[in-house]
PDB file of C-alpha atoms in Angstrom:
ATOM      1  CA  MET A  20      14.119 -29.895 -75.072  1.00  0.00           C
ATOM      2  CA  ILE A  21      15.310 -26.618 -73.460  1.00  0.00           C
ATOM      3  CA  SER A  22      15.205 -24.458 -77.811  1.00  0.00           C
ATOM      4  CA  GLU A  23      11.387 -25.097 -77.502  1.00  0.00           C
ATOM      5  CA  ASP A  24      11.022 -24.546 -74.049  1.00  0.00           C
ATOM      6  CA  THR A  25      12.147 -20.737 -75.055  1.00  0.00           C
ATOM      7  CA  GLU A  26      11.002 -20.144 -78.239  1.00  0.00           C
ATOM      8  CA  PHE A  27       7.935 -20.788 -76.391  1.00  0.00           C
ATOM      9  CA  LEU A  28       8.351 -18.540 -73.724  1.00  0.00           C
ATOM     10  CA  ASN A  29       9.714 -15.318 -75.881  1.00  0.00           C
ATOM     11  CA  PHE A  30       6.172 -15.954 -78.193  1.00  0.00           C
ATOM     12  CA  GLY A  31       4.321 -15.809 -75.233  1.00  0.00           C
ATOM     13  CA  LEU A  32       5.934 -13.407 -74.022  1.00  0.00           C
ATOM     14  CA  LEU A  33       6.156 -11.807 -77.047  1.00  0.00           C
ATOM     15  CA  SER A  34       2.896 -11.791 -78.009  1.00  0.00           C
ATOM     16  CA  GLY A  35       1.405 -10.656 -74.264  1.00  0.00           C
ATOM     17  CA  PHE A  36       4.330  -6.686 -74.849  1.00  0.00           C
ATOM     18  CA  GLN A  37       1.926  -6.669 -78.796  1.00  0.00           C
ATOM     19  CA  LEU A  38      -1.041  -7.055 -76.647  1.00  0.00           C
ATOM     20  CA  GLU A  39      -0.005  -4.199 -74.993  1.00  0.00           C
ATOM     21  CA  SER A  40       0.913  -2.335 -76.975  1.00  0.00           C
ATOM     22  CA  ILE A  41      -1.988  -2.989 -79.441  1.00  0.00           C
ATOM     23  CA  SER A  42      -4.367  -2.012 -76.570  1.00  0.00           C
ATOM     24  CA  LYS A  43      -2.837   0.842 -75.915  1.00  0.00           C
ATOM     25  CA  ILE A  44      -2.298   2.701 -79.766  1.00  0.00           C
ATOM     26  CA  PHE A  45      -6.024   1.383 -79.165  1.00  0.00           C
ATOM     27  CA  TYR A  46      -6.880   3.425 -76.110  1.00  0.00           C
ATOM     28  CA  LEU A  47      -4.595   6.443 -77.690  1.00  0.00           C
ATOM     29  CA  TYR A  48      -6.270   6.094 -80.796  1.00  0.00           C
ATOM     30  CA  LEU A  49     -10.154   7.159 -79.292  1.00  0.00           C
ATOM     31  CA  LYS A  50      -8.479   9.628 -76.446  1.00  0.00           C
ATOM     32  CA  TYR A  51      -7.521  11.730 -79.883  1.00  0.00           C
ATOM     33  CA  ASP A  52     -11.384  10.884 -81.813  1.00  0.00           C
ATOM     34  CA  PHE A  53     -13.182  12.516 -78.842  1.00  0.00           C
ATOM     35  CA  SER A  54     -10.879  15.538 -78.509  1.00  0.00           C
ATOM     36  CA  LYS A  55     -10.882  15.664 -82.599  1.00  0.00           C
ATOM     37  CA  ILE A  56     -15.189  15.368 -81.777  1.00  0.00           C
ATOM     38  CA  PHE A  57     -15.539  17.781 -79.272  1.00  0.00           C
ATOM     39  CA  MET A  58     -13.187  20.118 -79.865  1.00  0.00           C
ATOM     40  CA  LYS A  59     -15.382  19.792 -83.453  1.00  0.00           C
ATOM     41  CA  GLN A  60     -19.070  20.232 -81.249  1.00  0.00           C
ATOM     42  CA  PHE A  61     -16.827  23.477 -78.520  1.00  0.00           C
ATOM     43  CA  LEU A  62     -15.762  25.076 -81.935  1.00  0.00           C
ATOM     44  CA  LYS A  63     -19.230  24.303 -82.961  1.00  0.00           C
ATOM     45  CA  SER A  64     -20.910  26.617 -80.111  1.00  0.00           C
ATOM     46  CA  PHE A  65     -18.711  29.209 -81.015  1.00  0.00           C
ATOM     47  CA  SER A  66     -19.273  30.253 -84.117  1.00  0.00           C
TER      48      SER A  66
END
C-alpha cells in the first residue's frame, strides 16, 4: 500500500514538473518567435 502511494506521489510531482518545464519551453519559444518577427520588421524599416 505504501509503495503505491509513493508511486502516485512521484507521478504527481513528475507530471507537475513536466507541465512547468513544457510551459517554460513554450514561453521561451514564443518569446524567440516574437523577437524574430520583430527583427524582420525592424530590418525592413531600415532597408
